[in-house]
mmCIF file of C-alpha atoms in Angstrom:
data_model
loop_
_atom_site.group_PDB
_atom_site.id
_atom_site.type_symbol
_atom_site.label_atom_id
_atom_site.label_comp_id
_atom_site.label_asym_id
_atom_site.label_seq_id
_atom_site.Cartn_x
_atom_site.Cartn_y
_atom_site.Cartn_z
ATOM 1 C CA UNK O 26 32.776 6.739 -40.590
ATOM 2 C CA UNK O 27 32.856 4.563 -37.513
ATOM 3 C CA UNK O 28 34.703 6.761 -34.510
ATOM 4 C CA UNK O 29 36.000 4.916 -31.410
ATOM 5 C CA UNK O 30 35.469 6.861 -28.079
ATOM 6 C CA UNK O 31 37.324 6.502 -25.012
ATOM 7 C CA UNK O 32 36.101 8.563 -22.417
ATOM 8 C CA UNK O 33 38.540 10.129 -19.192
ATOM 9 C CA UNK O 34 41.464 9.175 -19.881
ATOM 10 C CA UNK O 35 44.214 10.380 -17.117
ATOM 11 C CA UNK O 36 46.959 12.462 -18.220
ATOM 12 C CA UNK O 37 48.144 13.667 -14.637
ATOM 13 C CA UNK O 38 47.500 13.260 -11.626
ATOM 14 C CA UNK O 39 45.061 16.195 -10.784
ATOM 15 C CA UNK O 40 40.932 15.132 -11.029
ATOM 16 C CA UNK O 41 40.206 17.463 -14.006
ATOM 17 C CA UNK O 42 43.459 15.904 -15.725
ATOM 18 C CA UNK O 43 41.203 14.193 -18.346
ATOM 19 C CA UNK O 44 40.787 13.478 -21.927
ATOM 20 C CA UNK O 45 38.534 12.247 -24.395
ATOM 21 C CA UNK O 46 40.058 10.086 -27.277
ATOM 22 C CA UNK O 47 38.031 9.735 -30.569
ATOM 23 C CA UNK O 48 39.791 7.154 -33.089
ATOM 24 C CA UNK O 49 38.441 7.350 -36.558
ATOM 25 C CA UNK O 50 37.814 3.864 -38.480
ATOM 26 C CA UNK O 51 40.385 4.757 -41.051
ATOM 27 C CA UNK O 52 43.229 7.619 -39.963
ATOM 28 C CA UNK O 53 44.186 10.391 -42.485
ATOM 29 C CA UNK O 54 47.422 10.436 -40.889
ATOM 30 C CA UNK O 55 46.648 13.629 -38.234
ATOM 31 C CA UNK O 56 45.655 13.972 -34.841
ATOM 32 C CA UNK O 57 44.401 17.148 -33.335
ATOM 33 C CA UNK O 58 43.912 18.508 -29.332
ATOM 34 C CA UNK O 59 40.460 20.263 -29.133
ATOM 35 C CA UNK O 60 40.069 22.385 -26.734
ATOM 36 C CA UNK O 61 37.086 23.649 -25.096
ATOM 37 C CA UNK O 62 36.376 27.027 -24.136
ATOM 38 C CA UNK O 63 34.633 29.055 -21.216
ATOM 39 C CA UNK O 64 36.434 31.655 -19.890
ATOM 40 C CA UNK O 65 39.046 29.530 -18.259
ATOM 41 C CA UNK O 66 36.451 29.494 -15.172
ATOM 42 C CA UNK O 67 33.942 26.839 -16.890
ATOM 43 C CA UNK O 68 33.387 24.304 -19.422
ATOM 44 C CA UNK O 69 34.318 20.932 -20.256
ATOM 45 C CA UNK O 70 35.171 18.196 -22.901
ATOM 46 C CA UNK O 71 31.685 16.917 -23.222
ATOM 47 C CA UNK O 72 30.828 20.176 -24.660
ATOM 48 C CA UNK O 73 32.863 19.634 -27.554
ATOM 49 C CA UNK O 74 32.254 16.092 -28.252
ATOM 50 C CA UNK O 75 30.163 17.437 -31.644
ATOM 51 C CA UNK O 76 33.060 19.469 -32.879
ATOM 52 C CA UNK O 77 35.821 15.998 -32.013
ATOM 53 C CA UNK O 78 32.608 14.096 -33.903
ATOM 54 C CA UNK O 79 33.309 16.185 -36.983
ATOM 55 C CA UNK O 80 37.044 15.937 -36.921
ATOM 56 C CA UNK O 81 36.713 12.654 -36.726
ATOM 57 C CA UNK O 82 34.592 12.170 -39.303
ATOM 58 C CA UNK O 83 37.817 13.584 -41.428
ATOM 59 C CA UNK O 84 39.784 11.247 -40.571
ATOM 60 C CA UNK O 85 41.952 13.101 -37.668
ATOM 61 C CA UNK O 86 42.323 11.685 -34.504
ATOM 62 C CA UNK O 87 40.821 13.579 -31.490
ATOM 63 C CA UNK O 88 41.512 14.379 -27.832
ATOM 64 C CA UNK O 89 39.281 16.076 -26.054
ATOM 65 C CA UNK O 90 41.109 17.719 -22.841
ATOM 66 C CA UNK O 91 39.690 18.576 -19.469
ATOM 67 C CA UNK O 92 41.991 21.381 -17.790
ATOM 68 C CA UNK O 93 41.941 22.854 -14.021
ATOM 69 C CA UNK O 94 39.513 25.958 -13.669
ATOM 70 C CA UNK O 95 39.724 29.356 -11.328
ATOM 71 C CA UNK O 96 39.047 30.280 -8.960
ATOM 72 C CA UNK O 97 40.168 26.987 -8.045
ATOM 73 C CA UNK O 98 43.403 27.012 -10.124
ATOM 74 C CA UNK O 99 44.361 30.622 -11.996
ATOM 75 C CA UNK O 100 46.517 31.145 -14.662
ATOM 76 C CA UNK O 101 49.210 29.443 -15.799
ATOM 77 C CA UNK O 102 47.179 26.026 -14.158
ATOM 78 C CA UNK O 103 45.132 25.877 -17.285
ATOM 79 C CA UNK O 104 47.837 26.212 -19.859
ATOM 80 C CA UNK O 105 50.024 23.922 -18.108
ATOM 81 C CA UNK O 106 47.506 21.208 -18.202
ATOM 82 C CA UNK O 107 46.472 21.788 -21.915
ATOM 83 C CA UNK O 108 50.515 21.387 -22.950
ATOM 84 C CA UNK O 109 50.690 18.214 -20.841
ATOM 85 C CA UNK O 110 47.491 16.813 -22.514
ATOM 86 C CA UNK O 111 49.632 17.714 -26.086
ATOM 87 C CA UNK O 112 52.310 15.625 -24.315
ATOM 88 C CA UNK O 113 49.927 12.676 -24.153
ATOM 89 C CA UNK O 114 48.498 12.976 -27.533
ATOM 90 C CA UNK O 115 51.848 12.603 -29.088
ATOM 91 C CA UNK O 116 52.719 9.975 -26.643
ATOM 92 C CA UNK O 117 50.088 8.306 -27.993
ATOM 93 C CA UNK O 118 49.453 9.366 -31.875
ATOM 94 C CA UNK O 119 53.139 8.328 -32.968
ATOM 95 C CA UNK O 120 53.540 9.020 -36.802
ATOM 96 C CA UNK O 121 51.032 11.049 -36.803
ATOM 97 C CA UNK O 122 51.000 14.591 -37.745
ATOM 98 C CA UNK O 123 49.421 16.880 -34.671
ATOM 99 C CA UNK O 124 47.624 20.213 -34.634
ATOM 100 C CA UNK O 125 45.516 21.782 -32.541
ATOM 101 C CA UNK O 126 41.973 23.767 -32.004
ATOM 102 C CA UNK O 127 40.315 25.608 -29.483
ATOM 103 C CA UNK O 128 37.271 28.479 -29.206
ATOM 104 C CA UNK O 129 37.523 31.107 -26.631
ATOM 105 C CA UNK O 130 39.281 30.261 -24.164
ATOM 106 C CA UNK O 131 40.366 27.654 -25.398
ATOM 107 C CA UNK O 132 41.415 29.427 -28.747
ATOM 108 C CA UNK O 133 44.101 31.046 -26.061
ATOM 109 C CA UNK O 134 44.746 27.814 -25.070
ATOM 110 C CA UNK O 135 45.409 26.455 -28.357
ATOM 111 C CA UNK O 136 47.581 29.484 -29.398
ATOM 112 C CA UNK O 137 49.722 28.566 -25.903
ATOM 113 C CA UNK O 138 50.234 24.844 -27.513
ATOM 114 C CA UNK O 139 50.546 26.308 -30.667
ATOM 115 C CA UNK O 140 53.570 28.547 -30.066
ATOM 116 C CA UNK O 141 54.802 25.751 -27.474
ATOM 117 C CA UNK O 142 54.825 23.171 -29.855
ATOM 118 C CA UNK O 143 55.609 24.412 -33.538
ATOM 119 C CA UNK O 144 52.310 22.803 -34.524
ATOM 120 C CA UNK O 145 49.379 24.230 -36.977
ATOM 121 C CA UNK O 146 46.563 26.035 -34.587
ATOM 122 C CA UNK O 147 43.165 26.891 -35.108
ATOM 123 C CA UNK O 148 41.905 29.380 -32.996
ATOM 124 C CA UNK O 149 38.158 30.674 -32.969
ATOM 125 C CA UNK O 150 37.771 33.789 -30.722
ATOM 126 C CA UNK O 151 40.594 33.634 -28.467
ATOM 127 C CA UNK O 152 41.436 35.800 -25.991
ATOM 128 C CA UNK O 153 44.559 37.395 -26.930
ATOM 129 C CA UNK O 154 43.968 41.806 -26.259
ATOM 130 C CA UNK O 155 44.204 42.419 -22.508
ATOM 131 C CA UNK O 156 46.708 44.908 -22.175
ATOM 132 C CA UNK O 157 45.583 47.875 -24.501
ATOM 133 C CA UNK O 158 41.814 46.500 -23.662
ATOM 134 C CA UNK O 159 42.295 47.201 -19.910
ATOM 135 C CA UNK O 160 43.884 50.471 -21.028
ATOM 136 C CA UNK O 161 41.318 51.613 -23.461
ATOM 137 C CA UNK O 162 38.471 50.954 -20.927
ATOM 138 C CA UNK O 163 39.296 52.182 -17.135
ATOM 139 C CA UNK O 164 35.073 53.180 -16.340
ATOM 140 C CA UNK O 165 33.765 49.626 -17.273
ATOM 141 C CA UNK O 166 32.674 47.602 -13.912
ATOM 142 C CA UNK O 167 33.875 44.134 -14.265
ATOM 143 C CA UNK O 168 30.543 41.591 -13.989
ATOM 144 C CA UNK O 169 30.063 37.949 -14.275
ATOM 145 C CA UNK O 170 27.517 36.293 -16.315
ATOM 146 C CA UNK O 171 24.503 35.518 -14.602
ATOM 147 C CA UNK O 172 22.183 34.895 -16.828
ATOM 148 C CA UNK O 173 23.721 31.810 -18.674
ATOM 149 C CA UNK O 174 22.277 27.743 -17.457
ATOM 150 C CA UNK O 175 26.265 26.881 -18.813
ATOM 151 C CA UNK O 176 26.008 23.132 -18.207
ATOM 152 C CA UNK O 177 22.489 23.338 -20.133
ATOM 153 C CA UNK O 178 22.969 25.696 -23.084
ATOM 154 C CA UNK O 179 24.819 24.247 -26.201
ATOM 155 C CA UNK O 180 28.186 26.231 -26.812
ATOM 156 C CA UNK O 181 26.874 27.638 -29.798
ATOM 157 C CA UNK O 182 24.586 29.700 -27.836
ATOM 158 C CA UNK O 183 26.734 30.903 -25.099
ATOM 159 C CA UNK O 184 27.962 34.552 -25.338
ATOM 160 C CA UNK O 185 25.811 35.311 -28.359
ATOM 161 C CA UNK O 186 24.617 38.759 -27.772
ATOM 162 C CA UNK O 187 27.589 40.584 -28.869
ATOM 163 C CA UNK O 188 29.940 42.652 -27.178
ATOM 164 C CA UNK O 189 29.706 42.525 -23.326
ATOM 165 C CA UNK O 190 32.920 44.397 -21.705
ATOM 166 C CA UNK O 191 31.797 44.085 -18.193
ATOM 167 C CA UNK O 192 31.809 40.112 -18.415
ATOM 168 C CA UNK O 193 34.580 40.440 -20.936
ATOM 169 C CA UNK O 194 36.640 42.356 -17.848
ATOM 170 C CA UNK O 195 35.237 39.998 -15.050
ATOM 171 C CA UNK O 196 36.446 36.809 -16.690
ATOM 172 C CA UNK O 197 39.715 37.694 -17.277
ATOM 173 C CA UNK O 198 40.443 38.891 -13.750
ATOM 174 C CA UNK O 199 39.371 36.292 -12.218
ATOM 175 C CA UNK O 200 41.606 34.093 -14.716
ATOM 176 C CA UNK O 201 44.522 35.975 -13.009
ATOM 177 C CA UNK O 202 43.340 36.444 -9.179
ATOM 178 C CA UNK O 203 42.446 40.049 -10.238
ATOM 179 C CA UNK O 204 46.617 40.599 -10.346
ATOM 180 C CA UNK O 205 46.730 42.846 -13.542
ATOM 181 C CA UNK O 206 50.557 42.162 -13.406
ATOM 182 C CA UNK O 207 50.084 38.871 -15.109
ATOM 183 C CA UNK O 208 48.542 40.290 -18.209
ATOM 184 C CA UNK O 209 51.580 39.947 -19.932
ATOM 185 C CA UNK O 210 51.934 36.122 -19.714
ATOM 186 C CA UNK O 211 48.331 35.611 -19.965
ATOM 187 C CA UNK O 212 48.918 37.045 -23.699
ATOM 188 C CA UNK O 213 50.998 35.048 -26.278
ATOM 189 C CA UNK O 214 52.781 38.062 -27.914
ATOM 190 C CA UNK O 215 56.085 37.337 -25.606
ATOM 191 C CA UNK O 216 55.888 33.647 -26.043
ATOM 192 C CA UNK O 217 55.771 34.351 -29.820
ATOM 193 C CA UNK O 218 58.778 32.959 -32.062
ATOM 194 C CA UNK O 219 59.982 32.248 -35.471
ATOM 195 C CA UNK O 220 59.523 28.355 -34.364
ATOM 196 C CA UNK O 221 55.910 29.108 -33.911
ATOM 197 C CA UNK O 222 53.541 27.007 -36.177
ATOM 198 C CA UNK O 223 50.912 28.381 -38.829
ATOM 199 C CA UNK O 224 47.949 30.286 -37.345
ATOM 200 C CA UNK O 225 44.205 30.326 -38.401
ATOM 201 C CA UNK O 226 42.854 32.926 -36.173
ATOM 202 C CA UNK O 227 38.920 33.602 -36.519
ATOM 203 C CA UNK O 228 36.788 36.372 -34.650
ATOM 204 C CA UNK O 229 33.633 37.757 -35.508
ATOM 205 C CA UNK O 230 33.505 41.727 -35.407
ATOM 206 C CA UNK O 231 31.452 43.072 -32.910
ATOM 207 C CA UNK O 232 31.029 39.659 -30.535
ATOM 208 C CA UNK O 233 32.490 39.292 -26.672
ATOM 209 C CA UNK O 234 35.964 39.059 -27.395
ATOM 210 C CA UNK O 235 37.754 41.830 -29.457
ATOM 211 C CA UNK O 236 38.558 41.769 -33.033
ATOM 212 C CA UNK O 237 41.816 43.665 -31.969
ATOM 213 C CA UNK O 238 43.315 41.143 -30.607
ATOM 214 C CA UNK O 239 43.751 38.363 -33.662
ATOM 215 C CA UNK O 240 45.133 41.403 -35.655
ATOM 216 C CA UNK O 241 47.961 42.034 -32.869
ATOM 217 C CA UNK O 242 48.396 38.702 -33.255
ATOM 218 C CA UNK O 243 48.656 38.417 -37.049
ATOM 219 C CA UNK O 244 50.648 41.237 -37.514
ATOM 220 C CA UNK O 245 53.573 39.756 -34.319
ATOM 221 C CA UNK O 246 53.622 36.503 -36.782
ATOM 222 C CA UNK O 247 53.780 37.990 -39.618
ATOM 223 C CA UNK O 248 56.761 40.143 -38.915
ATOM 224 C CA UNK O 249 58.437 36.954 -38.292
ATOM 225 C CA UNK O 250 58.009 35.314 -41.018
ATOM 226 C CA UNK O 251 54.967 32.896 -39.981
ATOM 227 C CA UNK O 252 52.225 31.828 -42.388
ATOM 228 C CA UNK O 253 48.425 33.296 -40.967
ATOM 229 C CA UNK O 254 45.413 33.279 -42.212
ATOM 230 C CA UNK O 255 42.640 35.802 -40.899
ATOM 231 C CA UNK O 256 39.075 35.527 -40.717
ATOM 232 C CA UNK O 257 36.347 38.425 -39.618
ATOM 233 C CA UNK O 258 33.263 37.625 -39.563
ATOM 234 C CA UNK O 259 30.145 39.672 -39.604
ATOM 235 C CA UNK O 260 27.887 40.204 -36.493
ATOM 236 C CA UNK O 261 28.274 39.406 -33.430
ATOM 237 C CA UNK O 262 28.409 35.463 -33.221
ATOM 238 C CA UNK O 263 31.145 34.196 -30.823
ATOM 239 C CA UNK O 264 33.148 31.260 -31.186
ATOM 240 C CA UNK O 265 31.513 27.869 -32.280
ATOM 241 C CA UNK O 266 28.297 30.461 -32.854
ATOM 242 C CA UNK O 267 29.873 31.030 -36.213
ATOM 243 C CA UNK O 268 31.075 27.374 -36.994
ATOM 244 C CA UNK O 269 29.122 27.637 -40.311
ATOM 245 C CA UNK O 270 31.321 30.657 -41.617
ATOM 246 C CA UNK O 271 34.487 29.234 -40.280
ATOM 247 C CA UNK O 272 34.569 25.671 -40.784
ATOM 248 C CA UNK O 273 35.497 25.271 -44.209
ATOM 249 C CA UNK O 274 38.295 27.285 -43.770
ATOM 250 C CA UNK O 275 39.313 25.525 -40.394
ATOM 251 C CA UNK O 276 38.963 22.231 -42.727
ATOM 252 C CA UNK O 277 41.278 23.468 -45.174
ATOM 253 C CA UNK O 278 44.006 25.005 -43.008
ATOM 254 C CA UNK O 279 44.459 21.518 -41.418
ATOM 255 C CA UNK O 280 44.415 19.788 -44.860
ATOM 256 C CA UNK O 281 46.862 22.479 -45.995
ATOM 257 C CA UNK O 282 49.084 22.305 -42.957
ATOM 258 C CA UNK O 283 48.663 18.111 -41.711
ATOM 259 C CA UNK O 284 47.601 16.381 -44.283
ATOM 260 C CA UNK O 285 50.288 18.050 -46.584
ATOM 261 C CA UNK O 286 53.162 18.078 -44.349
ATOM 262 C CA UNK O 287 55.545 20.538 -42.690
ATOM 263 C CA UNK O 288 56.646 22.135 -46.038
ATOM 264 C CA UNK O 289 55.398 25.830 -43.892
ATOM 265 C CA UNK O 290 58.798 25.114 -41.686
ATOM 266 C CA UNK O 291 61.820 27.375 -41.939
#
């Protein structure tokens, strides 16, 4: 299918305030923010233009958001800009149904938008146990990554080794200007409501980000009534490193969920 790209489009006023728009030939009658991950500290849309490619070969419209970074912006500058790109895509996608995706950080992000918005989310290894984490592990030394060529390494690669709690502790503080106090915002249980849309949370078992955390999750939307669907997967992949065991249930969720309509709503 032929996809129409239109590349940095301004949604605010800041320089990272950016999108990438991918129009599909023919429209299935859904749109969808993707959101790219990296810690909140790194990344950008260009790294997900394969993943947009492949919604868009579906049939969903795609934007493709750039959002401010720390240590030049911390937390909540990176959720704010990732709603305000959702404003745009609405803005802009009228009649359309809308969801939204995101790995890592950026499955965080699209939990925020999901719980913001009421909309189906996808989220593939987000960030969501800080709290008990922090508690559970007082001796490990928060490091950063060192080791990683980011802007050259495909995002399928990055943070494949498995677990890594020093980076795992680094990226996170620095996300938050090392003010532990923020935790609680940073994490979507309090933000959680009955208005909430469906979730498809992924997470592989023994990669960067802990498995914990999309069970906390699960079981907070759950008790409310919200529909999830869980997915652990073996190893230690993280994020689009496992797009092969978690895209045909990504596929279907949105089919389920968009393509279907809002029959999920209370």
């Amino acid at each position: 299918m032929t996809v129409n790209v239109t590349r940095d489009i301004a949604y605010g006023d800041a320089a990272l305030k950016k999108l990438d728009f991918y129009e599909p030939e023919k429209s299935n009658g859904a749109a969808i923010l993707d959101i790219h991950g990296g810690g909140w500290f790194r990344g950008e849309k260009n790294k997900e233009g394969e993943m947009a490619e492949r919604f868009a070969a579906l049939g969903y419209t795609v934007a493709v958001p750039n959002y401010r970074l720390a240590p030049e912006a911390f937390f909540p500058a990176a959720r704010d800009d990732v709603l305000a790109a959702f404003s745009w895509l609405r803005e802009h996608t009228k009649g359309l149904q809308l969801g939204v995706f995101g790995s890592s950080a950026g499955g965080s992000l699209s939990v925020d938008v999901g719980l913001a918005e009421g909309v189906p989310t996808v989220s593939w290894s987000g960030i969501f146990d800080i709290r008990q984490w922090f508690a559970d592990h007082p001796a490990v030394v928060a490091q950063p990554d060192t080791k990683t060529d980011f802007v050259k390494t495909a995002s399928a690669k990055i943070d494949q080794g498995g677990r890594n709690d020093p980076f795992y502790k680094w990226f996170i503080l620095n996300y938050v200007d090392s003010d532990e106090t923020k935790f609680p915002e940073v994490e979507p249980f309090d933000r959680l409501t009955a208005q909430a849309g469906p979730l498809y949370l992924a997470n592989s078992q023994e990669e960067i980000i802990p498995i914990s955390g999309i069970y906390q999750l699960a079981h907070a939307a759950e008790k409310l009534g919200l529909p999830v669907t869980l997915q652990s997967i073996p190893g230690g992949q993280h994020a689009e490193g496992y797009l092969d065991e978690a895209w045909q249930g990504t596929v279907a969720f949105f089919a389920q969920y968009l393509l279907k309509g809002y029959s999920w709503k209370h």
